Amino acid sequence: MGRLDVRARTHLDSTVCYIAREDRPQEQVTIRELSLSGALVDGLSTQLSEIFAIRPVLPGSGEVELLAKLVRQGKTGAAIRLFYSDHDTMQALWVHIRDNLSEENSCPYCGHPDGSREGSCDKCNLYLNFAKNNYLERHIENTFAQRLNIRLSRLNLEHIQKIIHFVDSKLLKIQHRSPDKEFVGTSEGMLSVFSMIRKVAPTEMSVLLLGESGTGKELTAKSLHHLSTRRDGPFVAVNCAAIPETLLEAELFGYEKGAFTGAYATKKGKFESADGGTLFLDEIGDLPASLQAKLLRFLEDRLVQPVGSAHSRKIDVRIVAATNCDLQRAITQGHFRTDLFYRLNSFTIKLPPLRERGEDKVRLAKYFLEKFSCSENRSMEFSDDALDAIRNHSWPGNVRELENKVRRGFLMAAGTVVDPEEMELARYEDPGVGAVDCKSGPVRKDQVIKVLEQNDYVIARAARQLNISRPSMYALIKKHGINRGDMK
Ligand SMILES: Nc1ncnc2c1ncn2[C@@H]1O[C@H](COP(=O)(O)OP(=O)(O)OP(=O)(O)O)[C@@H](O)[C@H]1O
Ligand SMILES: [Mg+2]
C-alpha cells in the first residue's frame, strides 16, 4: 500500500518546547520534509514517548503550534508524528505542503504514473485535486477507513470487542440488552427474543410472531421495523380480525373507483401505504381463505392487484405477521393454508408468556410505574407486598394486564406507595406460615415481639429466625397489631 499523506520538501525554522519539563530549554530545529501526519526534522534531541510542542514559522501564515512525538531517530534526522488541536492549523500546514509539492508526473501517494491533478488516482483512488478548496475534507474522509484499518490490524479480538462496545454504548447509544429502551426484559426468554430480533431485523425475511395475547407481538413488529433498513419507510398495522371479511380485501389491496357500490374514488390499500416499509398483519389466523391465497401470491411475486383493477403493481413491502392462535391446529382443521404457513414461518419468534419471565414481572411493573409517574410528575413506588403479589399472580393477560394493573394502582394509591389492593391483586400468603403454624401451633404475640426485639426490629432477620418469608412476618405483625412504627 502507498502512503496516505503527500510529502513536501521544505525548510522550516521551528522552535521546540518541552511542555511537561519547563526546566528544559527550547530548541531550534529545521523541518526538512512535511506531511499532514508527520515530519522529518534536523536538530531534535528529544526522547521517544515524550510529547512536545513544535512551532514552525510558515511563510504567509506565521508561527503555528502543533503537538508532536518522536517516532524514530536516524542518520537522516528525526521522524516525528504530528497532532492537531484545531482545523485552522491543519489547513495552514496543508497550504504550505501543497505549495511545496514537487511537480512530478505521478501520483504522490502511490507513484502511479498519472500526472493529471483532476479527480482521483486510477490506482489508489485517492483524491488528487490539490487545488480545490475542499481538498482537505475530502482527503480526510477518503483515507479515514484506511487509517482505521491500519490500526485495527494491530489489535487483538479483545481490543476490537471493547471498541465495538464503546462505539455502540457511548457514541451510538445502542442498548445492548433490548432493541429499544421501551422493550423491557432481561429474563432468558426475552434475551433470546431480543437476539432474534437483532439478527432478523436487517434482513428482508418475512417474520411470524407467535405468543399469547398481550405478550408484546406488536412491540416486536415495531422493533423489527425500527432496526431494519426500512426504518425511514412506513410501518402499517392491520388487524385482520377487526375488519369484516367483505371489506378486508379492499382495505388490504385497495380498489378502483366504481369497483363496487360505494367505491366513489380510487383508494390505496394497506400494502401500497406500506410501500418501502413494513406491513404488520396482526391476527393472521383470522385471514379469510380467499385473502390467504392473495397474500400467498403477493409473497411469491410481490404484486398487488387492487379490487376492480386489471393491473397489478409491484410493491416493496416486508411482511411481519402475528397470531395468538394455534396455526398448526387451524391447518389441521382446514382453516389455514399449509403453503402460506410455510411461507410465513420461515422465521418465527415466539414471545414467552409473562408467567415464564421470572423477575421481568417486577422489572416491567417498575418500568410502567415510573412511566406513569413521569407523565404526571409524581414519584411512586411499590410496597414489598405489592411486589410479592406481582411475582405470584398468574398473569393470564400478560404484559397488557400488568400494565393495566399498574395504571390502576398508580391512580388509586392515596400516598406514594402502591399496595396490592390498589392494583386489584390478591396479597400473597406464603405457604410457609401455614407450615410453621402446623408444626408448632400459631405464633403468639409475645413470641413475635420477642423475636423482633432479639433482631433489633429488622424484619428480614426476624423472619429468617422464624423460618418464614418477609411477607409472612408482616402478616404476623399485622395480625397481632404490633406497632409497625418500631420496625426497621
Ligand atoms: N417487554 C415489554 N416491555 C415494555 N412494554 C411491553 C412489553 N411487552 C409488551 N409491552 C406493552 O404491553 C402492551 C401489549 O403489547 P402488544 O400490543 O405488543 O402485545 P400483543 O402481543 O400484540 O397483544 P395482542 O395479542 O393482544 O394483540 C403494549 O402497551 C406494549 O407496549
Ligand atoms: Mg397485538
PDB file of N, CA, C and O in Angstrom, residues 163-176 178-180 227 231:
ATOM      1  N   ILE A 163     -13.810  -1.867  21.623  1.00  0.00           N
ATOM      2  CA  ILE A 163     -14.104  -0.711  20.764  1.00  0.00           C
ATOM      3  C   ILE A 163     -15.560  -0.752  20.302  1.00  0.00           C
ATOM      4  O   ILE A 163     -16.267   0.247  20.360  1.00  0.00           O
ATOM      5  N   ILE A 164     -16.025  -1.942  19.878  1.00  0.00           N
ATOM      6  CA  ILE A 164     -17.415  -2.056  19.412  1.00  0.00           C
ATOM      7  C   ILE A 164     -18.367  -1.661  20.544  1.00  0.00           C
ATOM      8  O   ILE A 164     -19.323  -0.925  20.358  1.00  0.00           O
ATOM      9  N   HIS A 165     -18.036  -2.136  21.753  1.00  0.00           N
ATOM     10  CA  HIS A 165     -18.893  -1.808  22.885  1.00  0.00           C
ATOM     11  C   HIS A 165     -18.895  -0.295  23.132  1.00  0.00           C
ATOM     12  O   HIS A 165     -19.938   0.315  23.357  1.00  0.00           O
ATOM     13  N   PHE A 166     -17.708   0.309  23.036  1.00  0.00           N
ATOM     14  CA  PHE A 166     -17.605   1.755  23.255  1.00  0.00           C
ATOM     15  C   PHE A 166     -18.421   2.515  22.200  1.00  0.00           C
ATOM     16  O   PHE A 166     -19.197   3.410  22.522  1.00  0.00           O
ATOM     17  N   VAL A 167     -18.250   2.111  20.951  1.00  0.00           N
ATOM     18  CA  VAL A 167     -18.963   2.806  19.863  1.00  0.00           C
ATOM     19  C   VAL A 167     -20.481   2.653  20.049  1.00  0.00           C
ATOM     20  O   VAL A 167     -21.236   3.614  19.983  1.00  0.00           O
ATOM     21  N   ASP A 168     -20.908   1.402  20.335  1.00  0.00           N
ATOM     22  CA  ASP A 168     -22.350   1.159  20.499  1.00  0.00           C
ATOM     23  C   ASP A 168     -22.924   1.936  21.677  1.00  0.00           C
ATOM     24  O   ASP A 168     -23.928   2.608  21.567  1.00  0.00           O
ATOM     25  N   SER A 169     -22.255   1.815  22.831  1.00  0.00           N
ATOM     26  CA  SER A 169     -22.890   2.351  24.035  1.00  0.00           C
ATOM     27  C   SER A 169     -22.664   3.848  24.219  1.00  0.00           C
ATOM     28  O   SER A 169     -23.538   4.546  24.687  1.00  0.00           O
ATOM     29  N   LYS A 170     -21.466   4.337  23.823  1.00  0.00           N
ATOM     30  CA  LYS A 170     -21.181   5.755  24.084  1.00  0.00           C
ATOM     31  C   LYS A 170     -21.497   6.645  22.882  1.00  0.00           C
ATOM     32  O   LYS A 170     -22.093   7.702  23.034  1.00  0.00           O
ATOM     33  N   LEU A 171     -21.088   6.195  21.697  1.00  0.00           N
ATOM     34  CA  LEU A 171     -21.269   7.066  20.543  1.00  0.00           C
ATOM     35  C   LEU A 171     -22.636   6.893  19.900  1.00  0.00           C
ATOM     36  O   LEU A 171     -23.306   7.849  19.580  1.00  0.00           O
ATOM     37  N   LEU A 172     -23.049   5.632  19.714  1.00  0.00           N
ATOM     38  CA  LEU A 172     -24.343   5.417  19.055  1.00  0.00           C
ATOM     39  C   LEU A 172     -25.469   5.226  20.074  1.00  0.00           C
ATOM     40  O   LEU A 172     -26.622   5.151  19.719  1.00  0.00           O
ATOM     41  N   LYS A 173     -25.084   5.120  21.338  1.00  0.00           N
ATOM     42  CA  LYS A 173     -26.047   4.952  22.443  1.00  0.00           C
ATOM     43  C   LYS A 173     -27.004   3.774  22.192  1.00  0.00           C
ATOM     44  O   LYS A 173     -28.206   3.848  22.410  1.00  0.00           O
ATOM     45  N   ILE A 174     -26.433   2.657  21.709  1.00  0.00           N
ATOM     46  CA  ILE A 174     -27.241   1.461  21.473  1.00  0.00           C
ATOM     47  C   ILE A 174     -27.362   0.679  22.778  1.00  0.00           C
ATOM     48  O   ILE A 174     -26.375   0.474  23.466  1.00  0.00           O
ATOM     49  N   GLN A 175     -28.568   0.265  23.117  1.00  0.00           N
ATOM     50  CA  GLN A 175     -28.789  -0.544  24.317  1.00  0.00           C
ATOM     51  C   GLN A 175     -28.429  -1.982  23.978  1.00  0.00           C
ATOM     52  O   GLN A 175     -28.932  -2.506  23.003  1.00  0.00           O
ATOM     53  N   HIS A 176     -27.576  -2.609  24.798  1.00  0.00           N
ATOM     54  CA  HIS A 176     -27.197  -3.971  24.460  1.00  0.00           C
ATOM     55  C   HIS A 176     -28.259  -4.990  24.817  1.00  0.00           C
ATOM     56  O   HIS A 176     -28.349  -6.036  24.241  1.00  0.00           O
ATOM     57  N   SER A 178     -31.872  -4.717  25.129  1.00  0.00           N
ATOM     58  CA  SER A 178     -33.105  -4.845  24.360  1.00  0.00           C
ATOM     59  C   SER A 178     -33.023  -3.933  23.151  1.00  0.00           C
ATOM     60  O   SER A 178     -32.275  -2.977  23.136  1.00  0.00           O
ATOM     61  N   PRO A 179     -33.822  -4.253  22.124  1.00  0.00           N
ATOM     62  CA  PRO A 179     -33.736  -3.480  20.887  1.00  0.00           C
ATOM     63  C   PRO A 179     -34.077  -2.006  21.094  1.00  0.00           C
ATOM     64  O   PRO A 179     -33.629  -1.164  20.363  1.00  0.00           O
ATOM     65  N   ASP A 180     -34.886  -1.659  22.051  1.00  0.00           N
ATOM     66  CA  ASP A 180     -35.043  -0.247  22.382  1.00  0.00           C
ATOM     67  C   ASP A 180     -35.417  -0.130  23.852  1.00  0.00           C
ATOM     68  O   ASP A 180     -35.779  -1.107  24.497  1.00  0.00           O
ATOM     69  N   LEU A 227     -35.328  -1.501  13.490  1.00  0.00           N
ATOM     70  CA  LEU A 227     -33.941  -1.964  13.367  1.00  0.00           C
ATOM     71  C   LEU A 227     -33.616  -2.411  11.942  1.00  0.00           C
ATOM     72  O   LEU A 227     -32.562  -2.970  11.697  1.00  0.00           O
ATOM     73  N   ARG A 231     -36.397   1.546   8.195  1.00  0.00           N
ATOM     74  CA  ARG A 231     -36.884   2.337   9.342  1.00  0.00           C
ATOM     75  C   ARG A 231     -37.428   3.712   8.946  1.00  0.00           C
ATOM     76  O   ARG A 231     -38.301   4.234   9.625  1.00  0.00           O
TER      77      ARG A 231
END
